[in-house]
Amino acid sequence: MTGGETLVVGLVRCWARLYTRGLAVDERERRRLELESDVWEHLHDPDEQATSRAVFGRFLRGIPADVRWRYRTLLDSRGARHRSYDMTTTSRFQWWTPTTMVIGVTVTALALLGLGFGELESGGWIIAVSWLVAAVVLLAGLAVLRRRPVVGSWTVIAGCVLFGLAEPLAIPLSALVILGGLWTGNLVTSHDEAGTKVPLAPRQFSLTERWYAWLGVAAGLGAVGFIVLLVWPAVTPDHCTEANPCWEDTAAWATWILSWMAALVTGGVGLVLAGLRLVVRHRTRLA
Amino acid sequence: MRRKPGAILPLEASILETAVSLSTAGIEQFHGFELAKRLRGDEGQQRLTAHGTLYKALTRMEKAGLLESVWENPDTAVEEGRPRRRLYSITSKGRVAVARVEAEQAAASNLDPGLSTP
């Protein structure tokens, strides 16, 4: 073999090892051996010319399909679509329900505070009523979440959208809940090979991957919180001073602190769970 | 774009048609690279089908029951001094699918004969 051929064979092997990593042994070995055979046949075919370049081109053009195949094979191998709904939802409710419950109760409390102490002349009532409606919808969603996960999640999402619309500062918090609602309610869908829409249960992603994604969201929320903190003095109403603080000021700060804490707590828990998951997975593989 | 359930992609149709023509010629089993060469010849393309595209399609078609495959006898590969081949063959379901694709193509050309005239 020429130097170019050796290089391209090594490249194809490395790429095959990389994108089949972590797949089931039979799937992995089959793809690697098939590629090994294909490249050998290609390089030894008397009809083919400029073979190293041609092999490289085939390798390069096939990368997107390889990546999609890996993703699909991972989903299939986890068999989540064949699992019962109860099995996939149980673990989610362990943390999601209390978290959203705390958020819902806090929103309600803030809304009631607004009703009691809001400044009528500055539109405090409108904000407070909006929050209250949002909170009622949110809590109603939470109430039906266990029995009717999809309906409950959509209701939670509707409540969060209302919440976000009523108070722009609540958008990070709303985003957190909405993402959780999408996740919890099994509303994210995928398609199987035949193109049929199938619910994408959370277990179709590994726990680690999901928590890393969640950590990313948490970091984003923290960043938004910092931006809010930086621009807040510029948007504080003139009549709100340190000596005479307004209700909006206090509520906004409370909202911001809540969302920031939620982000930090979620991220921290995510890191711990991700670490645990890695250990468990490693041990499982060894076994 | 998502494919409809049961729909056959153009590449899959080409693979099935090639498999049928090979079978007609007495070649019941074929391997990936041979198929890529045949596809290039049949389609009049300059380049061989990419690795990822070809083997992803073959795997998908096998799962759909259109093709079946077995590993070649290792002794044969050792005798010829090359890696073992994965040998594919078309199933009866695959033949039905080819017939359906051809019928659809024929129906489409009958609907708009102007498309087929130069």
Coordinates of C-alpha atoms in Angstrom, one line a residue:
Chain A
M1 CA 0.0 0.0 0.0
T2 CA 1.1 3.5 -0.7
G3 CA 1.5 6.1 2.0
G4 CA -1.8 7.8 1.0
E5 CA -3.6 4.5 1.1
T6 CA -2.2 3.6 4.5
L7 CA -3.3 7.1 5.8
V8 CA -6.8 6.8 4.4
V9 CA -7.3 3.3 5.8
G10 CA -6.1 4.5 9.2
L11 CA -8.5 7.5 9.0
V12 CA -11.5 5.3 8.1
R13 CA -10.6 2.9 11.0
C14 CA -10.3 5.7 13.5
W15 CA -13.5 7.3 12.5
A16 CA -15.3 3.9 12.6
R17 CA -14.0 3.3 16.1
L18 CA -15.1 6.7 17.1
Y19 CA -18.7 6.7 15.9
T20 CA -19.3 3.1 16.9
R21 CA -18.0 3.6 20.4
G22 CA -20.4 2.7 23.1
L23 CA -22.8 0.8 20.7
A24 CA -23.7 -2.8 21.2
V25 CA -20.9 -5.1 20.5
D26 CA -22.6 -6.8 17.5
E27 CA -23.6 -3.5 15.9
R28 CA -20.1 -2.1 16.4
E29 CA -18.2 -5.1 15.2
R30 CA -20.4 -5.5 12.2
R31 CA -20.0 -2.0 11.0
R32 CA -16.2 -2.0 11.6
L33 CA -15.7 -5.3 9.8
E34 CA -17.9 -4.3 6.9
L35 CA -15.9 -1.1 6.4
E36 CA -12.7 -3.0 6.7
S37 CA -13.8 -5.3 3.9
D38 CA -15.2 -2.5 1.8
V39 CA -12.0 -0.4 1.9
W40 CA -9.9 -3.5 1.2
E41 CA -12.0 -4.4 -1.8
H42 CA -11.9 -0.8 -3.0
L43 CA -8.1 -0.5 -2.7
H44 CA -7.6 -3.9 -4.4
D45 CA -10.1 -3.5 -7.2
P46 CA -8.3 -3.4 -10.6
D47 CA -11.0 -1.2 -12.2
E48 CA -10.6 1.6 -9.6
Q49 CA -8.2 4.4 -10.1
A50 CA -6.9 7.1 -7.6
T51 CA -8.3 4.8 -4.9
S52 CA -7.0 6.6 -1.8
R53 CA -8.7 9.8 -2.9
A54 CA -11.9 7.9 -3.8
V55 CA -11.9 6.1 -0.4
F56 CA -11.3 9.4 1.4
G57 CA -14.2 11.0 -0.5
R58 CA -16.5 8.1 0.3
F59 CA -15.5 8.4 4.0
L60 CA -15.9 12.1 4.1
R61 CA -19.3 12.2 2.3
G62 CA -20.6 9.5 4.6
I63 CA -19.9 11.2 7.9
P64 CA -23.4 12.8 8.3
A65 CA -25.0 9.5 7.6
D66 CA -22.7 7.8 10.1
V67 CA -23.6 10.3 12.8
R68 CA -27.3 9.9 12.1
W69 CA -26.9 6.1 12.1
R70 CA -25.1 6.2 15.5
Y71 CA -27.8 8.4 17.0
R72 CA -30.6 6.1 15.7
T73 CA -28.8 3.0 16.8
L74 CA -28.3 4.4 20.3
L75 CA -32.0 5.2 20.6
D76 CA -32.9 1.7 19.3
S77 CA -30.5 -0.1 21.5
R78 CA -31.8 1.6 24.7
G79 CA -35.2 0.3 23.7
A80 CA -37.0 3.2 25.3
R81 CA -39.8 3.2 22.9
H82 CA -40.7 -0.4 23.9
R83 CA -40.7 0.4 27.6
S84 CA -43.9 1.0 29.5
Y85 CA -44.8 4.6 30.1
D86 CA -44.8 4.0 33.9
M87 CA -41.2 2.9 33.9
T88 CA -40.0 6.0 32.1
T89 CA -42.0 8.5 34.0
T90 CA -41.3 7.3 37.5
S91 CA -37.8 8.7 37.9
R92 CA -38.8 12.1 36.4
F93 CA -41.5 12.7 39.0
Q94 CA -39.0 12.1 41.9
W95 CA -37.5 15.5 41.4
W96 CA -39.8 17.3 39.0
T97 CA -43.0 17.4 41.0
P98 CA -41.6 18.9 44.2
T99 CA -39.5 21.4 42.3
T100 CA -42.4 22.6 40.3
M101 CA -44.6 22.6 43.3
V102 CA -42.2 24.9 45.2
I103 CA -42.1 27.2 42.2
G104 CA -45.9 27.2 41.9
V105 CA -46.4 28.0 45.5
T106 CA -43.8 30.7 45.4
V107 CA -45.5 32.3 42.3
T108 CA -48.8 32.2 44.2
A109 CA -47.3 33.8 47.2
L110 CA -45.7 36.5 45.2
A111 CA -49.0 37.1 43.4
L112 CA -50.9 37.4 46.7
L113 CA -48.2 39.7 48.0
G114 CA -48.8 41.8 44.9
L115 CA -52.5 41.9 45.6
G116 CA -52.1 42.9 49.2
F117 CA -49.3 45.4 48.8
G118 CA -49.1 46.3 45.1
E119 CA -49.1 49.9 44.1
L120 CA -52.4 50.5 42.3
E121 CA -51.2 53.6 40.6
S122 CA -48.2 51.9 39.0
G123 CA -50.2 48.9 37.6
G124 CA -49.4 46.6 40.5
W125 CA -52.9 45.2 40.3
I126 CA -52.6 44.1 36.7
I127 CA -49.3 42.4 37.3
A128 CA -50.5 40.8 40.5
V129 CA -53.7 39.5 38.9
S130 CA -51.7 38.2 35.9
W131 CA -49.4 36.4 38.2
L132 CA -52.3 35.0 40.1
V133 CA -53.9 33.6 37.0
A134 CA -50.6 32.2 35.9
A135 CA -50.1 30.6 39.2
V136 CA -53.6 29.1 39.2
V137 CA -53.0 27.6 35.8
L138 CA -49.6 26.4 36.8
L139 CA -50.8 24.7 40.0
A140 CA -53.8 23.2 38.1
G141 CA -51.3 21.7 35.7
L142 CA -49.3 20.3 38.6
A143 CA -52.4 18.8 40.1
V144 CA -53.2 16.7 37.1
L145 CA -49.6 16.0 36.1
R146 CA -49.5 12.6 37.7
R147 CA -52.7 11.2 36.3
R148 CA -52.6 13.0 32.9
P149 CA -48.9 13.7 32.2
V150 CA -49.3 15.3 28.8
V151 CA -52.3 17.4 29.6
G152 CA -50.7 18.4 32.9
S153 CA -47.5 19.4 31.3
W154 CA -49.2 21.5 28.6
T155 CA -51.1 23.3 31.4
V156 CA -47.9 23.9 33.3
I157 CA -46.4 25.3 30.2
A158 CA -49.4 27.5 29.6
G159 CA -49.1 28.8 33.1
C160 CA -45.5 29.6 32.7
V161 CA -46.1 31.4 29.4
L162 CA -48.6 33.6 31.2
F163 CA -46.2 34.1 34.0
G164 CA -43.4 35.1 31.6
L165 CA -45.8 37.4 29.7
A166 CA -46.9 39.1 32.9
E167 CA -43.4 39.7 34.1
P168 CA -40.4 39.7 31.7
L169 CA -38.1 39.1 34.6
A170 CA -39.8 35.8 35.2
I171 CA -38.9 34.6 31.7
P172 CA -35.8 32.6 32.9
L173 CA -37.8 30.9 35.6
S174 CA -40.6 30.2 33.1
A175 CA -38.1 28.8 30.6
L176 CA -36.8 26.5 33.3
V177 CA -40.3 25.2 34.0
I178 CA -41.3 25.0 30.4
L179 CA -38.3 22.9 29.5
G180 CA -39.0 20.6 32.5
G181 CA -42.6 20.4 31.4
L182 CA -41.6 19.4 27.9
W183 CA -39.3 16.8 29.4
T184 CA -41.8 15.5 31.9
G185 CA -44.8 15.4 29.7
N186 CA -43.1 13.2 27.1
L187 CA -44.0 15.9 24.6
V188 CA -40.7 15.8 22.7
T189 CA -41.2 13.3 19.9
S190 CA -39.0 11.5 17.5
H191 CA -39.6 9.4 14.4
D192 CA -38.7 5.8 13.9
E193 CA -37.1 4.4 10.7
A194 CA -40.5 4.1 9.1
G195 CA -41.2 7.7 9.8
T196 CA -43.8 7.0 12.4
K197 CA -44.0 9.6 15.2
V198 CA -43.0 8.1 18.5
P199 CA -42.9 9.7 22.0
L200 CA -39.3 10.4 23.0
A201 CA -39.1 9.1 26.5
P202 CA -36.3 10.7 28.6
R203 CA -34.5 7.4 29.0
Q204 CA -33.8 7.5 25.3
F205 CA -31.1 10.0 26.2
S206 CA -28.7 8.8 28.8
L207 CA -29.2 10.4 32.2
T208 CA -25.7 11.9 32.0
E209 CA -26.4 13.5 28.6
R210 CA -29.7 14.9 29.8
W211 CA -28.2 16.3 33.0
Y212 CA -25.4 17.9 31.1
A213 CA -28.0 19.5 28.8
W214 CA -29.8 20.6 31.9
L215 CA -26.7 22.0 33.3
G216 CA -26.3 24.1 30.1
V217 CA -29.7 25.5 30.6
A218 CA -28.9 26.2 34.2
A219 CA -25.8 28.1 33.3
G220 CA -27.8 30.0 30.7
L221 CA -30.3 31.0 33.4
G222 CA -27.5 32.1 35.6
A223 CA -26.1 34.3 32.8
V224 CA -29.5 35.9 32.2
G225 CA -29.7 36.6 35.9
F226 CA -26.4 38.4 35.8
I227 CA -27.5 40.4 32.8
V228 CA -30.6 41.4 34.6
L229 CA -28.6 42.4 37.6
L230 CA -26.3 44.6 35.5
V231 CA -29.1 46.4 33.6
W232 CA -31.5 46.6 36.6
P233 CA -30.4 50.1 37.9
A234 CA -31.1 51.5 34.4
V235 CA -34.7 50.3 34.3
T236 CA -35.7 50.9 37.9
P237 CA -38.6 53.4 38.1
D238 CA -37.6 56.9 39.2
H239 CA -39.9 56.8 42.2
C240 CA -38.3 53.6 43.6
T241 CA -35.4 54.5 45.9
E242 CA -33.6 52.8 48.6
A243 CA -35.5 54.8 51.2
N244 CA -38.8 54.1 49.5
P245 CA -38.5 50.7 47.7
C246 CA -41.4 49.7 45.4
W247 CA -43.2 46.4 45.5
E248 CA -42.2 45.7 41.8
D249 CA -38.6 46.2 42.8
T250 CA -38.8 43.6 45.6
A251 CA -40.8 41.1 43.6
A252 CA -38.5 41.3 40.6
W253 CA -35.5 40.8 42.8
A254 CA -37.2 37.8 44.5
T255 CA -38.0 36.4 41.1
W256 CA -34.5 36.8 39.9
I257 CA -33.0 35.3 43.0
L258 CA -35.4 32.4 42.8
S259 CA -34.5 31.7 39.1
W260 CA -30.9 32.0 39.8
M261 CA -31.0 29.7 42.8
A262 CA -33.1 27.2 40.8
A263 CA -30.4 27.3 38.1
L264 CA -27.6 26.7 40.6
V265 CA -29.4 24.0 42.4
T266 CA -30.4 22.2 39.3
G267 CA -26.9 22.5 37.9
G268 CA -25.3 21.2 41.1
V269 CA -27.7 18.3 41.4
G270 CA -27.0 17.6 37.7
L271 CA -23.3 17.4 38.2
V272 CA -23.7 15.0 41.1
L273 CA -26.1 12.8 39.2
A274 CA -23.9 12.9 36.1
G275 CA -20.9 11.7 38.2
L276 CA -22.9 9.0 39.8
R277 CA -24.3 7.9 36.4
L278 CA -20.8 7.7 34.9
V279 CA -19.7 5.5 37.8
V280 CA -22.7 3.2 37.5
R281 CA -22.3 3.0 33.7
H282 CA -18.6 2.2 34.0
R283 CA -19.3 -0.6 36.6
T284 CA -22.1 -1.9 34.4
R285 CA -19.8 -2.2 31.4
L286 CA -17.1 -3.9 33.5
A287 CA -19.7 -6.4 34.7
Chain B
M1 CA -37.8 15.8 5.9
R2 CA -39.4 12.8 7.4
R3 CA -40.2 9.8 5.3
K4 CA -43.7 8.4 5.2
P5 CA -44.2 4.9 6.8
G6 CA -43.4 2.2 4.3
A7 CA -41.9 4.7 1.8
I8 CA -38.8 3.6 -0.1
L9 CA -36.0 6.1 -0.6
P10 CA -34.5 6.5 -4.1
L11 CA -31.2 4.9 -2.9
E12 CA -33.1 2.0 -1.4
A13 CA -35.1 1.5 -4.7
S14 CA -31.8 1.5 -6.6
I15 CA -30.3 -1.1 -4.2
L16 CA -33.3 -3.3 -4.6
E17 CA -33.3 -3.0 -8.4
T18 CA -29.6 -3.8 -8.5
A19 CA -30.2 -6.8 -6.2
V20 CA -32.9 -8.1 -8.6
S21 CA -30.8 -7.6 -11.6
L22 CA -27.9 -9.4 -9.9
S23 CA -30.2 -12.2 -8.9
T24 CA -31.5 -12.5 -12.5
A25 CA -27.9 -12.8 -13.6
G26 CA -27.4 -15.7 -11.2
I27 CA -25.7 -13.7 -8.4
E28 CA -27.8 -14.2 -5.4
Q29 CA -25.4 -12.6 -2.9
F30 CA -23.4 -9.4 -3.0
H31 CA -21.2 -7.4 -0.7
G32 CA -21.2 -3.7 0.0
F33 CA -18.4 -2.6 -2.3
E34 CA -19.7 -4.6 -5.2
L35 CA -23.1 -3.0 -4.7
A36 CA -21.6 0.4 -4.7
K37 CA -19.8 -0.3 -8.0
R38 CA -23.0 -1.6 -9.5
L39 CA -25.0 1.4 -8.3
R40 CA -22.5 3.8 -9.8
G41 CA -22.7 2.0 -13.1
D42 CA -26.5 1.8 -13.1
E43 CA -27.0 5.4 -12.1
G44 CA -24.3 6.7 -14.4
Q45 CA -22.6 8.4 -11.5
Q46 CA -18.9 9.3 -11.3
R47 CA -18.5 8.6 -7.6
L48 CA -19.2 5.5 -5.5
T49 CA -21.9 5.8 -2.8
A50 CA -20.4 7.0 0.5
H51 CA -19.6 4.5 3.2
G52 CA -22.0 5.9 5.7
T53 CA -24.9 6.4 3.2
L54 CA -24.5 2.8 1.8
Y55 CA -24.2 0.9 5.1
K56 CA -26.9 2.9 6.8
A57 CA -29.2 2.1 4.0
L58 CA -28.3 -1.6 4.0
T59 CA -28.8 -1.8 7.7
R60 CA -32.2 0.0 7.5
M61 CA -33.3 -2.2 4.7
E62 CA -32.3 -5.4 6.5
K63 CA -34.3 -4.3 9.5
A64 CA -37.3 -3.6 7.3
G65 CA -37.0 -7.1 5.9
L66 CA -36.2 -6.1 2.4
L67 CA -32.7 -7.6 2.5
E68 CA -31.0 -10.3 4.5
S69 CA -27.3 -10.8 5.2
V70 CA -24.8 -13.3 6.5
W71 CA -21.1 -13.3 7.1
E72 CA -19.1 -15.0 4.5
N73 CA -17.4 -18.3 5.4
P74 CA -14.1 -17.2 7.1
D75 CA -12.2 -20.0 5.3
T76 CA -13.0 -18.5 1.9
A77 CA -11.7 -15.1 3.0
V78 CA -8.5 -16.6 4.5
E79 CA -7.9 -18.5 1.3
E80 CA -8.2 -15.4 -0.8
G81 CA -6.2 -13.3 1.7
R82 CA -8.8 -10.6 2.3
P83 CA -11.2 -9.5 5.1
R84 CA -14.5 -11.4 5.4
R85 CA -17.4 -10.0 3.4
R86 CA -20.9 -9.4 4.6
L87 CA -23.1 -10.9 1.9
Y88 CA -26.5 -9.5 1.2
S89 CA -29.4 -11.0 -0.7
I90 CA -32.9 -9.7 -1.5
T91 CA -35.9 -11.2 0.3
S92 CA -39.3 -11.9 -1.1
K93 CA -40.5 -8.8 0.6
G94 CA -37.8 -6.8 -1.2
R95 CA -39.0 -8.2 -4.5
V96 CA -42.5 -7.1 -3.8
A97 CA -41.2 -3.7 -2.9
V98 CA -39.3 -3.4 -6.2
A99 CA -42.4 -4.4 -8.1
R100 CA -44.4 -1.8 -6.3
V101 CA -41.8 0.9 -6.9
E102 CA -41.7 0.0 -10.6
A103 CA -45.5 0.1 -10.8
E104 CA -45.6 3.5 -9.2
Q105 CA -42.9 4.8 -11.6
A106 CA -44.8 3.4 -14.6
A107 CA -48.0 5.0 -13.3
A108 CA -46.3 8.3 -12.8
S109 CA -44.9 8.3 -16.4
N110 CA -48.3 7.3 -17.8
L111 CA -49.9 10.2 -15.9
D112 CA -47.6 12.7 -17.5
P113 CA -46.2 11.4 -20.7
G114 CA -44.7 14.8 -21.6
L115 CA -42.1 14.2 -18.8
S116 CA -40.7 11.1 -20.5
T117 CA -40.4 12.6 -24.0
P118 CA -37.2 14.5 -24.7

